mmCIF file of C-alpha atoms and ligand atoms in Angstrom:
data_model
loop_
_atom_site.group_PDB
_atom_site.id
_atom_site.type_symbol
_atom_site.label_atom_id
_atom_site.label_comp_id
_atom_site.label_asym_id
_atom_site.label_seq_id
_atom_site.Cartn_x
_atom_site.Cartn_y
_atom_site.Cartn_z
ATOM 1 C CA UNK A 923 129.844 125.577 97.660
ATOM 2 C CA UNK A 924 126.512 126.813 96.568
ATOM 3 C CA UNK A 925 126.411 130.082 98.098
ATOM 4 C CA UNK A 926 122.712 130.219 100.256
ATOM 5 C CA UNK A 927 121.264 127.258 98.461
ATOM 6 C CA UNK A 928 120.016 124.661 100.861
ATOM 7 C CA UNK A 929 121.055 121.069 100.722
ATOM 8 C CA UNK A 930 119.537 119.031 98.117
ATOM 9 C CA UNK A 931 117.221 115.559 98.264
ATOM 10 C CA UNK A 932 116.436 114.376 94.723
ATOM 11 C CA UNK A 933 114.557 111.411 92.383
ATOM 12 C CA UNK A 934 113.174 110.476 89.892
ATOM 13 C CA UNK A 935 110.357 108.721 88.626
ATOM 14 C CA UNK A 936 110.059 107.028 84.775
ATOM 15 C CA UNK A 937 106.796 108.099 83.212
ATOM 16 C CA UNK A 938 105.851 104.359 81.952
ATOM 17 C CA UNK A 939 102.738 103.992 82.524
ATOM 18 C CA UNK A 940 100.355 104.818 85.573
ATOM 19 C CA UNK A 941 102.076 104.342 88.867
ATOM 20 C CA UNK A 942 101.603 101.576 91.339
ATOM 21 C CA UNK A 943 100.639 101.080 95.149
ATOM 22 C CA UNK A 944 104.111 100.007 95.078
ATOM 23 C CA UNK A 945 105.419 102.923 93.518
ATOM 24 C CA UNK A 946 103.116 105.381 96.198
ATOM 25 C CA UNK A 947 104.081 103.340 99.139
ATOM 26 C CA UNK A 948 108.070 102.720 98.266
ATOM 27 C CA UNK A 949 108.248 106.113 96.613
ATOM 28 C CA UNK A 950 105.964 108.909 96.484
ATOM 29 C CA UNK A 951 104.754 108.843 100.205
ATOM 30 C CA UNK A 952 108.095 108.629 101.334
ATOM 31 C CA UNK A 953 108.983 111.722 99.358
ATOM 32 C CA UNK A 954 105.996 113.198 100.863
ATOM 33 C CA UNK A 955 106.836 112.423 104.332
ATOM 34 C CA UNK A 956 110.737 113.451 103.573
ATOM 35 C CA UNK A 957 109.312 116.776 102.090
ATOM 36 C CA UNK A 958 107.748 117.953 105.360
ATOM 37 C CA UNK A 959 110.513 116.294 107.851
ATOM 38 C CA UNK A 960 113.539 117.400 105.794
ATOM 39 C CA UNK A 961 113.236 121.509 106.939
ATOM 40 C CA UNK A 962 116.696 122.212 106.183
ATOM 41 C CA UNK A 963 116.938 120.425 102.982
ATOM 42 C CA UNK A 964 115.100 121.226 99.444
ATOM 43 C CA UNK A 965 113.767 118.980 97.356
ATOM 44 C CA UNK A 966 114.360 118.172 93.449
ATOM 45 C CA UNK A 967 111.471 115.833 91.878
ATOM 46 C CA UNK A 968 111.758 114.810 88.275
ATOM 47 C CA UNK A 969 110.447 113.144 85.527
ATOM 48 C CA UNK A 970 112.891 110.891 83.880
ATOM 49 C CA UNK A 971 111.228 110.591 80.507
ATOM 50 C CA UNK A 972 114.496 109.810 79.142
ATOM 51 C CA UNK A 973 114.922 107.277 81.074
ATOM 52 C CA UNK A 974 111.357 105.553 79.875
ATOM 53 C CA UNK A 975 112.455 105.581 76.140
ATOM 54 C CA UNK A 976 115.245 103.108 77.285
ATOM 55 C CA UNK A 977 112.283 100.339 76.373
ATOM 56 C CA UNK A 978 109.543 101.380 73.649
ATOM 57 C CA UNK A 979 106.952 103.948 74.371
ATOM 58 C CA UNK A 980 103.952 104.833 72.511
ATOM 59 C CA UNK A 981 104.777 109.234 72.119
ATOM 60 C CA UNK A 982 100.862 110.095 72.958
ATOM 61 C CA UNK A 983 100.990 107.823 75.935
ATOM 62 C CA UNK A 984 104.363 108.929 77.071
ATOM 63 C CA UNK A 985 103.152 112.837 76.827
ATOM 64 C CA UNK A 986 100.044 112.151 78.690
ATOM 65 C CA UNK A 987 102.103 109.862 81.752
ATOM 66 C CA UNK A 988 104.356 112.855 82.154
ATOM 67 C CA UNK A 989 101.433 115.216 83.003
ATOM 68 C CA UNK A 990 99.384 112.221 84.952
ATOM 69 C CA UNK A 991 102.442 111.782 86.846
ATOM 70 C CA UNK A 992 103.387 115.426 88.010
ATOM 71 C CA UNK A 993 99.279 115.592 88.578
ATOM 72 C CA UNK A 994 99.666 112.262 90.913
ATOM 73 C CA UNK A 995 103.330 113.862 92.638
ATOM 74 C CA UNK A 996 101.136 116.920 93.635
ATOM 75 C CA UNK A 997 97.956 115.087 94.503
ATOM 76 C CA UNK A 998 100.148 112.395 96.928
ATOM 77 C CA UNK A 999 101.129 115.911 98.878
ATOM 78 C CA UNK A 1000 104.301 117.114 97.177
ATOM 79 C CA UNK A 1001 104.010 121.196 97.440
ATOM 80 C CA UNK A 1002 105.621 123.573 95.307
ATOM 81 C CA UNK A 1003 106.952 125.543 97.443
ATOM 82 C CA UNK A 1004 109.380 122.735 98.645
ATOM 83 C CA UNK A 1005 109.501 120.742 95.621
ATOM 84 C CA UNK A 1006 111.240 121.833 92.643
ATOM 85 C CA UNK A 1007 109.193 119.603 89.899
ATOM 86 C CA UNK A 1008 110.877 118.996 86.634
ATOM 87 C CA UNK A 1009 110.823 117.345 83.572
ATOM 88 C CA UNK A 1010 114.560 115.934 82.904
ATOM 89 C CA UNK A 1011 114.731 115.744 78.973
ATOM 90 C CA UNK A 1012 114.019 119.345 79.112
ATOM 91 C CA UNK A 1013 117.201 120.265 80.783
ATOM 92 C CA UNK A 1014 119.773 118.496 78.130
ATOM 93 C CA UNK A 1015 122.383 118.504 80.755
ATOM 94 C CA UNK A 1016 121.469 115.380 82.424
ATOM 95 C CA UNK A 1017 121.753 113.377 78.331
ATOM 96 C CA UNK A 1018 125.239 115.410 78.243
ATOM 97 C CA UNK A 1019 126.792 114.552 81.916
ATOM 98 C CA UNK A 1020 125.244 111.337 81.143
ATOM 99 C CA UNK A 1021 127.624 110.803 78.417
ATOM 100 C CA UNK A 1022 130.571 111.852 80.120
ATOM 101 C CA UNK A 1023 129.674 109.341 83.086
ATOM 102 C CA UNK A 1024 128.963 106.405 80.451
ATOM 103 C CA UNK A 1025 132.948 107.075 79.787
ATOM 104 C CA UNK A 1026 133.800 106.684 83.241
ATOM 105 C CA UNK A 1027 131.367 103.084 83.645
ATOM 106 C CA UNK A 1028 133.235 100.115 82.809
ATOM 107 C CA UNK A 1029 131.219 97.810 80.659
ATOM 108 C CA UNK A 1030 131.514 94.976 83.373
ATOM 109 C CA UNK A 1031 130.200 97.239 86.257
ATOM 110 C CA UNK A 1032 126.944 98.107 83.712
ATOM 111 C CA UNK A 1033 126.614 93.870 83.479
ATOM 112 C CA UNK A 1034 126.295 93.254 86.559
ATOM 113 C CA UNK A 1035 123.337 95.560 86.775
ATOM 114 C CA UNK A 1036 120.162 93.081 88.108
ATOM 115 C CA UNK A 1037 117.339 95.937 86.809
ATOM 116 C CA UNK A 1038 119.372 95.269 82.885
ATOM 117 C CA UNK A 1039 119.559 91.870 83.483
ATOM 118 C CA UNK A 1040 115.866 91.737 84.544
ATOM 119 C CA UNK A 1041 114.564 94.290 81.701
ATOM 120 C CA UNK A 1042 116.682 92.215 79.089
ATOM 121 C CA UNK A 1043 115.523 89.088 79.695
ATOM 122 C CA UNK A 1044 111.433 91.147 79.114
ATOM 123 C CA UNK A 1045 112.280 92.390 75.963
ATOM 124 C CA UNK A 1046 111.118 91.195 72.836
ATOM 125 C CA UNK A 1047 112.090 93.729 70.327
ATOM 126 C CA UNK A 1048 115.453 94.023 70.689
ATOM 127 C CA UNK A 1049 117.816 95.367 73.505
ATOM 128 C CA UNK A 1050 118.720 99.203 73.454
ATOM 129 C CA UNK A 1051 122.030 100.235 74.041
ATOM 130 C CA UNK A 1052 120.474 102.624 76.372
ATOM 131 C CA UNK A 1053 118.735 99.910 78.610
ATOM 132 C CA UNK A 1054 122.627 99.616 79.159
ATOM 133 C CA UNK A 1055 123.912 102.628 80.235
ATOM 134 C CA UNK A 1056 120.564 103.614 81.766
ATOM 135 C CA UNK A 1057 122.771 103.356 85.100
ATOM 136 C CA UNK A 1058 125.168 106.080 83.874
ATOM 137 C CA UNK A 1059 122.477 108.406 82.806
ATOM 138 C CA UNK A 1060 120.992 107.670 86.445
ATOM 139 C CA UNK A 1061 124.100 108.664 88.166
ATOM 140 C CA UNK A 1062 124.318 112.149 85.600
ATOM 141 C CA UNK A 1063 120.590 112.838 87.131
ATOM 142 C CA UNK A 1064 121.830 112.636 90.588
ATOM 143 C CA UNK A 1065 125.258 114.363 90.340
ATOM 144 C CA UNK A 1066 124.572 117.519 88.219
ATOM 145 C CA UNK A 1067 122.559 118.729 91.686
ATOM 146 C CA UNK A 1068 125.004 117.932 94.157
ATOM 147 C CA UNK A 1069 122.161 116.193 95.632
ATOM 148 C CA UNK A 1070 122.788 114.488 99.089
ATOM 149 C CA UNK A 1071 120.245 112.346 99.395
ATOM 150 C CA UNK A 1072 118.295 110.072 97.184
ATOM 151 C CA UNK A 1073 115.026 108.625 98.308
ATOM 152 C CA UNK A 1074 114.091 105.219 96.266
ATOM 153 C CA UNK A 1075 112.742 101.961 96.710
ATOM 154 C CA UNK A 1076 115.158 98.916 97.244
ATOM 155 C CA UNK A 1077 115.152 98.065 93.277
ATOM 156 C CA UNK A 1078 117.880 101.524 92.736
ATOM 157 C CA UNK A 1079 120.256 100.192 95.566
ATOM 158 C CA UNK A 1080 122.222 98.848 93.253
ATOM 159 C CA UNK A 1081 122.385 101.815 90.961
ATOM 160 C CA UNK A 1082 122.775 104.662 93.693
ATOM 161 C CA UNK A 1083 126.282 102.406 94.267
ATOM 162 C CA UNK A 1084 127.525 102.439 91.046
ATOM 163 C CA UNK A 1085 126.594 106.590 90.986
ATOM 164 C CA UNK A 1086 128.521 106.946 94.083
ATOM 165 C CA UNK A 1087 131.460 104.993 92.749
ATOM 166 C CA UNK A 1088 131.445 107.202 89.576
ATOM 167 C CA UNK A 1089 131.306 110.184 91.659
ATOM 168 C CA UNK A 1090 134.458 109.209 93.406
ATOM 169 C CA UNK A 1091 136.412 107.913 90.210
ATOM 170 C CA UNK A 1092 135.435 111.584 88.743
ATOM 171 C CA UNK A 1093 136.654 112.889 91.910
ATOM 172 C CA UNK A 1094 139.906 111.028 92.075
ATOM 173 C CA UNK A 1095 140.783 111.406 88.225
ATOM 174 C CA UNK A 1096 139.802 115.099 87.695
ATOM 175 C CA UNK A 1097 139.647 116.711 91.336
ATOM 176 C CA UNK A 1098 136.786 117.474 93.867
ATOM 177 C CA UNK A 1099 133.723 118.190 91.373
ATOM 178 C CA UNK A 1100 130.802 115.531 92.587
ATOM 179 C CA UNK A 1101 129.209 115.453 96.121
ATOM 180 C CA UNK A 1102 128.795 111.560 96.932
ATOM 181 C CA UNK A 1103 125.487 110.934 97.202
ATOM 182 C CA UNK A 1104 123.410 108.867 100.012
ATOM 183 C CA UNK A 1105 120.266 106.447 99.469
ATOM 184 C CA UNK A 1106 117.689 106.876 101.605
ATOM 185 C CA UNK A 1107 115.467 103.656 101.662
ATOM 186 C CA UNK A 1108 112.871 103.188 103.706
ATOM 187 C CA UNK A 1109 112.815 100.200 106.308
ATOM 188 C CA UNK A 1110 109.600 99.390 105.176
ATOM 189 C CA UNK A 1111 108.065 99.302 101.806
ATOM 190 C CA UNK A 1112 110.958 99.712 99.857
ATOM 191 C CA UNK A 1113 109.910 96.533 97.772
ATOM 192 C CA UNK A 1114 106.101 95.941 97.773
ATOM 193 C CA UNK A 1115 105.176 92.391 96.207
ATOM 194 C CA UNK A 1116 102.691 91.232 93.440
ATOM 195 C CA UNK A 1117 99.452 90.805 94.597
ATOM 196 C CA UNK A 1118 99.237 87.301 92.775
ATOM 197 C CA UNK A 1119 102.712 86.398 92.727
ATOM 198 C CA UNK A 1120 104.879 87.881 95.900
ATOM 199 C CA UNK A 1121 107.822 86.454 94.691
ATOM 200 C CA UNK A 1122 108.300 89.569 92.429
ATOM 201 C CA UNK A 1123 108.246 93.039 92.793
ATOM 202 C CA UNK A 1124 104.882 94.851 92.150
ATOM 203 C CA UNK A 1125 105.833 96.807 88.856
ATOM 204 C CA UNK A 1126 103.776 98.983 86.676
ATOM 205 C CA UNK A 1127 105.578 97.908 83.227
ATOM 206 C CA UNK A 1128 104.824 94.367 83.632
ATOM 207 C CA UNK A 1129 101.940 91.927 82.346
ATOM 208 C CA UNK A 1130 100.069 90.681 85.763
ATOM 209 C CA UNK A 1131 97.361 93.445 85.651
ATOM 210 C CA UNK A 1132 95.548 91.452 88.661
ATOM 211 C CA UNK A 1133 98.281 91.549 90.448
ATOM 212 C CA UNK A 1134 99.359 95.142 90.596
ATOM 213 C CA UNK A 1135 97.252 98.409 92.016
ATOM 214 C CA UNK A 1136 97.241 101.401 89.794
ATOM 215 C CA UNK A 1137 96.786 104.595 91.906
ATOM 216 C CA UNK A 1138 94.013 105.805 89.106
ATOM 217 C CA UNK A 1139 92.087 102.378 88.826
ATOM 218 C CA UNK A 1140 88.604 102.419 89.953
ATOM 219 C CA UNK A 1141 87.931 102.030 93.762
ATOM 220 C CA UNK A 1142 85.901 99.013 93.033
ATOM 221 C CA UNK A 1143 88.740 97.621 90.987
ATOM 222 C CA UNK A 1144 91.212 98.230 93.917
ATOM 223 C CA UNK A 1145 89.254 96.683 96.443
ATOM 224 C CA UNK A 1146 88.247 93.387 94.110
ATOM 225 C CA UNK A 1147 92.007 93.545 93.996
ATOM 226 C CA UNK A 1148 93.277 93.376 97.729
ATOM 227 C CA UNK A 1149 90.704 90.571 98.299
ATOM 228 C CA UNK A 1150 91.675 88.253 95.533
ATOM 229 C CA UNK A 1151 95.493 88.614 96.794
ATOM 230 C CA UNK A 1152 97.422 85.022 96.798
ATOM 231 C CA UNK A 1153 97.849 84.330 100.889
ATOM 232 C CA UNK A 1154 98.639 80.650 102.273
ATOM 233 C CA UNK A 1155 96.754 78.006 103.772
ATOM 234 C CA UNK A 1156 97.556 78.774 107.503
ATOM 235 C CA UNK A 1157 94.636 81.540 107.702
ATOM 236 C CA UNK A 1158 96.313 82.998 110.210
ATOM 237 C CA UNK A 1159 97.677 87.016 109.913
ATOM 238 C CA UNK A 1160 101.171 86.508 110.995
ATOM 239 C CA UNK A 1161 104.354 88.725 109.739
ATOM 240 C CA UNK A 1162 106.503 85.717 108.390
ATOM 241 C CA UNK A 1163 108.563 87.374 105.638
ATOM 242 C CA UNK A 1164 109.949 83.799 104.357
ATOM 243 C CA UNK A 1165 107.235 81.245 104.783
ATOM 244 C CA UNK A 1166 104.541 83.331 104.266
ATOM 245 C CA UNK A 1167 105.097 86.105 101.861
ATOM 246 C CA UNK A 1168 101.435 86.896 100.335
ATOM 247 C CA UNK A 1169 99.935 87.904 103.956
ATOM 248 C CA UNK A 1170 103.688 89.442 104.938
ATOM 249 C CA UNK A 1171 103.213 91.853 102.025
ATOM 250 C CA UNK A 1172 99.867 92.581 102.717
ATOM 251 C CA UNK A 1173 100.547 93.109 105.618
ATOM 252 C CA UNK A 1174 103.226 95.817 105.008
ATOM 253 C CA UNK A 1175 100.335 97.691 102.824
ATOM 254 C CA UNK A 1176 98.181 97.592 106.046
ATOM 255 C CA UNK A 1177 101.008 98.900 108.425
ATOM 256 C CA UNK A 1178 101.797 101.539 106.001
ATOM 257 C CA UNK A 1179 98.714 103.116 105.259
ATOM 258 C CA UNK A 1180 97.182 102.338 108.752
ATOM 259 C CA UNK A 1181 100.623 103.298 111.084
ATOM 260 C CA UNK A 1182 99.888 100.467 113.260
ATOM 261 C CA UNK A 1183 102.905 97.808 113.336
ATOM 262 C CA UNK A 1184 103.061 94.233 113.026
ATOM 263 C CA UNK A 1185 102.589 93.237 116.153
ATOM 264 C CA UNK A 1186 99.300 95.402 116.531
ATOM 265 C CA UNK A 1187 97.837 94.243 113.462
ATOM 266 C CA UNK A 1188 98.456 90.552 114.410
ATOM 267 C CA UNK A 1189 96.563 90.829 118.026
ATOM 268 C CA UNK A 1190 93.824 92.789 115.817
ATOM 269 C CA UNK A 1191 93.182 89.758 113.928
ATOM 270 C CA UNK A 1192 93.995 86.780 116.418
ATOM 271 C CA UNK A 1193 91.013 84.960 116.094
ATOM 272 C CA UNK A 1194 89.903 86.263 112.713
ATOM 273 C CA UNK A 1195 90.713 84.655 109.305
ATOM 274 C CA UNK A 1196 92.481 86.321 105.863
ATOM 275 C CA UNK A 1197 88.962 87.115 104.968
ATOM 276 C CA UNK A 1198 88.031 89.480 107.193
ATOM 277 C CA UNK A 1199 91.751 91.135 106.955
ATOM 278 C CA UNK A 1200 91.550 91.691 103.690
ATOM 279 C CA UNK A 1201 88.428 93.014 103.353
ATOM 280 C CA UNK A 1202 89.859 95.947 106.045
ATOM 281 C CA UNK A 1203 92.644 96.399 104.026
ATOM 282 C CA UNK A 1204 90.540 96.850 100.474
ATOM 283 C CA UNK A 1205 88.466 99.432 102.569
ATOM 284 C CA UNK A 1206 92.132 101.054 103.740
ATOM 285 C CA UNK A 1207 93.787 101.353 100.474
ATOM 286 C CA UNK A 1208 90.745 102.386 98.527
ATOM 287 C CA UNK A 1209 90.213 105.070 100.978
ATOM 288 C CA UNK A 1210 93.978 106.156 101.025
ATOM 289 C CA UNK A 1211 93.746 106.502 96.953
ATOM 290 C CA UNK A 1212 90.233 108.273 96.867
ATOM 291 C CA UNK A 1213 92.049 110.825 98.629
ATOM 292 C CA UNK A 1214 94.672 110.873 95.845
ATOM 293 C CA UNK A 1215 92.401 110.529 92.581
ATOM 294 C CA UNK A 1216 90.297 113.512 94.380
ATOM 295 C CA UNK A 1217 92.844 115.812 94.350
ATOM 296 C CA UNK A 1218 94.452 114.302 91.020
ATOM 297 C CA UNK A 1219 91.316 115.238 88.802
ATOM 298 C CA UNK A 1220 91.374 118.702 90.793
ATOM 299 C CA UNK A 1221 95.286 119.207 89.192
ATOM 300 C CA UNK A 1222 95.176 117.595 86.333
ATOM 301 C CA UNK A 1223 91.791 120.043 85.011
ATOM 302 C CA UNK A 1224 93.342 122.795 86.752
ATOM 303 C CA UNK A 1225 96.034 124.056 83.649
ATOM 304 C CA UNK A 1226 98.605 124.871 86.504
ATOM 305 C CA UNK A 1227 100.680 122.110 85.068
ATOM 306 C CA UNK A 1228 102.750 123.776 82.529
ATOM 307 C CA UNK A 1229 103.272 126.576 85.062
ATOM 308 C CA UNK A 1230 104.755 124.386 87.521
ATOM 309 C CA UNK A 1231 107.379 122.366 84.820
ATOM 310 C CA UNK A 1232 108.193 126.497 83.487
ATOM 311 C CA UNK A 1233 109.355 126.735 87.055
ATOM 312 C CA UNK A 1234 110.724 123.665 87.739
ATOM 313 C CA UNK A 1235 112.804 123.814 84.440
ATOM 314 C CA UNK A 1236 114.009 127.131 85.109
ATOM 315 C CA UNK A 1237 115.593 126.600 88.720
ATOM 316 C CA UNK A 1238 117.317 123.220 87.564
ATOM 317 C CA UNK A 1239 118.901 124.756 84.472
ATOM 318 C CA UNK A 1240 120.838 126.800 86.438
ATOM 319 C CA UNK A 1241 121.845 124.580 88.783
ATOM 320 C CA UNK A 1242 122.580 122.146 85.953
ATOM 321 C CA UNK A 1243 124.349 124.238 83.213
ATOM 322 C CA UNK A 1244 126.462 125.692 86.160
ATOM 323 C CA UNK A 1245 127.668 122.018 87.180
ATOM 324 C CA UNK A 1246 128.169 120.987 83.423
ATOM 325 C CA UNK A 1247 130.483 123.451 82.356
ATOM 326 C CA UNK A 1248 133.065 122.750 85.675
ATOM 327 C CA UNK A 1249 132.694 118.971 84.686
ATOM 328 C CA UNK A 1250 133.447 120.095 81.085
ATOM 329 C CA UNK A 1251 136.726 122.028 81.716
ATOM 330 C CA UNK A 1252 137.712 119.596 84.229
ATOM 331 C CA UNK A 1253 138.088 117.005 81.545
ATOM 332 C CA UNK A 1254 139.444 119.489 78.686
ATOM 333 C CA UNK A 1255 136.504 119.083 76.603
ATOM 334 C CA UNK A 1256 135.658 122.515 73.917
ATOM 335 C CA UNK A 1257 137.333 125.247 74.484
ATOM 336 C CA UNK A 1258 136.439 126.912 78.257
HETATM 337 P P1 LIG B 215 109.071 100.152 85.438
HETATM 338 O O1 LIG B 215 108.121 99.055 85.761
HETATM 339 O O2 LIG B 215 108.726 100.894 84.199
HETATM 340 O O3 LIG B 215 110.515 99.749 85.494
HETATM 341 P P2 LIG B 215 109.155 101.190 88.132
HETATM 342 O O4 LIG B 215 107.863 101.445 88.800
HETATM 343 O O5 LIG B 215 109.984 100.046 88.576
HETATM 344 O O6 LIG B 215 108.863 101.217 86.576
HETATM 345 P P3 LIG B 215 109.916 103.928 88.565
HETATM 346 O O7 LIG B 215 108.602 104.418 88.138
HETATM 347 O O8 LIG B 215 111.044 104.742 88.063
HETATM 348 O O9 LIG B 215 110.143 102.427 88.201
HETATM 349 O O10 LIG B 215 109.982 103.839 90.139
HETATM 350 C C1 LIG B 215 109.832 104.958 90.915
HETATM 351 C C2 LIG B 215 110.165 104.674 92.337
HETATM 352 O O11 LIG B 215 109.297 103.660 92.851
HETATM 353 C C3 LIG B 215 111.593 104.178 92.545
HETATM 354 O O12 LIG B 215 112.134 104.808 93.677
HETATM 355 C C4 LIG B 215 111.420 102.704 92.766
HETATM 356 O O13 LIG B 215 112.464 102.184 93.546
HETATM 357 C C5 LIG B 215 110.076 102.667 93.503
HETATM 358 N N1 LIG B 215 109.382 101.384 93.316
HETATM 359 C C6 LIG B 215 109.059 100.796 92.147
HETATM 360 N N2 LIG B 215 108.405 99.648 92.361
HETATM 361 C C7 LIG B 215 108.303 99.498 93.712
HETATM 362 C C8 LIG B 215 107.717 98.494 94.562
HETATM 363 N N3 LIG B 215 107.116 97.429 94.060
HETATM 364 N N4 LIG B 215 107.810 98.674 95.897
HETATM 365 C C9 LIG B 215 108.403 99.768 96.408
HETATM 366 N N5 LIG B 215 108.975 100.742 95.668
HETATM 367 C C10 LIG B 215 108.931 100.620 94.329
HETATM 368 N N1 LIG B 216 116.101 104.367 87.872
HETATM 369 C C1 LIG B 216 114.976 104.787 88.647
HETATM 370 C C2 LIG B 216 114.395 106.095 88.163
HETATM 371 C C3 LIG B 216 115.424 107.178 88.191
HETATM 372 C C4 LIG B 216 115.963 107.808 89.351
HETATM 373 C C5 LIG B 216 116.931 108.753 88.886
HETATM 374 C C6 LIG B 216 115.722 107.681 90.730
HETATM 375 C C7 LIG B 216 116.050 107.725 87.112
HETATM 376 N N2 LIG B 216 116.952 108.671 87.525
HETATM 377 C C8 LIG B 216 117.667 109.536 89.777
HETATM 378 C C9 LIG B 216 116.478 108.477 91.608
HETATM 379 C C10 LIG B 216 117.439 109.391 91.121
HETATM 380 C C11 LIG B 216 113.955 103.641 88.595
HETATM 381 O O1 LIG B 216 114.009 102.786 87.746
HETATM 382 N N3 LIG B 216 113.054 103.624 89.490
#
């Protein structure tokens, strides 16, 4: 279908602020880990700044999160020379197809959306229309690449179903045009916790500061962090998801970062309390992220940047403008 081109894995991250232990461990070191597994497959990264202006952003801070957040893609181990890294409002066919797939989503499938319902119920200044058909520009993203395979966290399950719905209704009304895209989700991680409250989802737009990791806050910061994390009364380091879902979480951090599973981090600290566990696991994540900021400052002062989007804009526009015009006569739209 696309001559030699390999298969495609793509996603996106919003540029909203500085990205979260959540975001590294659910996201980008999945990607990462994808990126040198995947041999046969290549891999589209982007920045979906569009989708950040679906809630308010401050323009200087939204400029400088795009660049901090290509600088953190690289830094967490994403390589050029496997990842195509792009910008997406700089390829305006993702706000076109995006249209055309907001007249394909029925108003009740957008409702039902739990990441609008969520984000509505946060805003104070008023509701975009956007923050409701953020879902159809989502789907446009995924669908203008033919992409395969879509590695997110567990908060976009419901979205990569609605995008594979639309892809099918396109299909069905119009003829083959959309390859149906997969999820990939990892078994564990896919939803790391608040530190203070692991009843919700560690997230980088919302208020609890204390509760959340930033991948560029201090190492002191991280670590005072990790050891102030709400556990339970039992003091004992046991993976128990339900009743005890402060340790459970941290725990997940510690089997990610260290490789070791459950079970082996439970028989490490049998007879020792939370105290001694978490003070591991500051040391752990701190020294993960060191590893990260090192290489961040490195990229960030290195004025490759711009170089990298020019590239990364350049292979997606072709891929993009190619995929837009067959949608485009398939409907009838203009003139071709
Ligand atoms: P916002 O708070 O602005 O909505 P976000 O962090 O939820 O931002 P993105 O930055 O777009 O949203 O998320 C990028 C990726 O990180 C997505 O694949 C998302 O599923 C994943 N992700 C976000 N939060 C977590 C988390 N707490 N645990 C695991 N993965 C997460
Ligand atoms: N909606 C996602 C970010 C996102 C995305 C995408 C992810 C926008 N477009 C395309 C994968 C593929 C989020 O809120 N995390």
């Amino acid at each position: 279908m696309r001559g030699k081109m390999k298969k495609i894995v793509l996603s996106g991250i919003k540029p909203t602020g500085i990205p979260t232990l959540g975001n590294y461990l659910g996201a980008l070191k999945n990607f990462v880990k994808l990126q040198n597994e995947m041999k046969d497959y290549e891999f589209f990264i982007f920045i979906a700044d569009l989708h950040a202006i679906t809630v308010p952003q401050d323009p200087k801070e939204l400029k400088q999160n795009i660049k901090n957040l290509a600088a953190i893609y690289l830094a967490a181990g994403l390589v050029p020379e496997r990842t195509t890294l792009f910008v997406q409002s700089e390829i305006n066919e993702h706000a076109a197809l995006g249209f055309v797939m907001q007249s394909i989503s029925y108003m009740g499938e957008l409702e039902r959306m739990t990441q609008y319902k969520d984000k509505m119920q946060k805003q104070v200044q008023g509701v975009s229309s956007a923050l409701f058909t953020y879902p159809s520009l989502m789907a446009a993203d995924i669908l203008l690449y033919d992409a395969e395979y879509v590695p997110v966290g567990d908060d976009q399950k419901q979205h990569l179903e609605l995008t594979r719905d639309l892809a099918i209704r396109f299909n069905n009304r119009f003829g083959e045009t959309f390859v149906v895209p997969e999820g990939l989700i990892s078994e564990k991680g896919a939803r790391i916790m608040d530190l203070q409250d692991p009843s919700k989802k560690m997230d980088k737009s919302s208020e609890g500061e204390r509760g959340c990791v930033f991948l560029l806050d201090p190492l002191s910061t991280i670590k005072k962090k990790i050891k102030s994390a709400v556990t339970d009364s039992e003091a004992q380091v046991r993976y128990d998801k339900d009743n005890k879902p402060g340790i459970s979480n941290l725990m997940t951090i510690y089997s990610l970062i260290s490789e070791l599973s459950y079970e082996e981090i439970e028989e490490k600290y049998t007879s020792r309390g939370y105290g001694d566990f978490k003070k591991d696991l500051a040391e752990l994540v701190a020294g993960e992220i060191e590893v990260v900021q090192n290489r961040y400052r490195e990229i960030i002062n290195s004025g490759k940047l711009d170089a990298l989007f020019d590239q990364g804009k350049e292979k997606a526009k072709v891929l993009a403008a190619k995929k837009l015009h067959k949608v485009y006569k398939k409907i009838g739209l203009g003139r071709y």
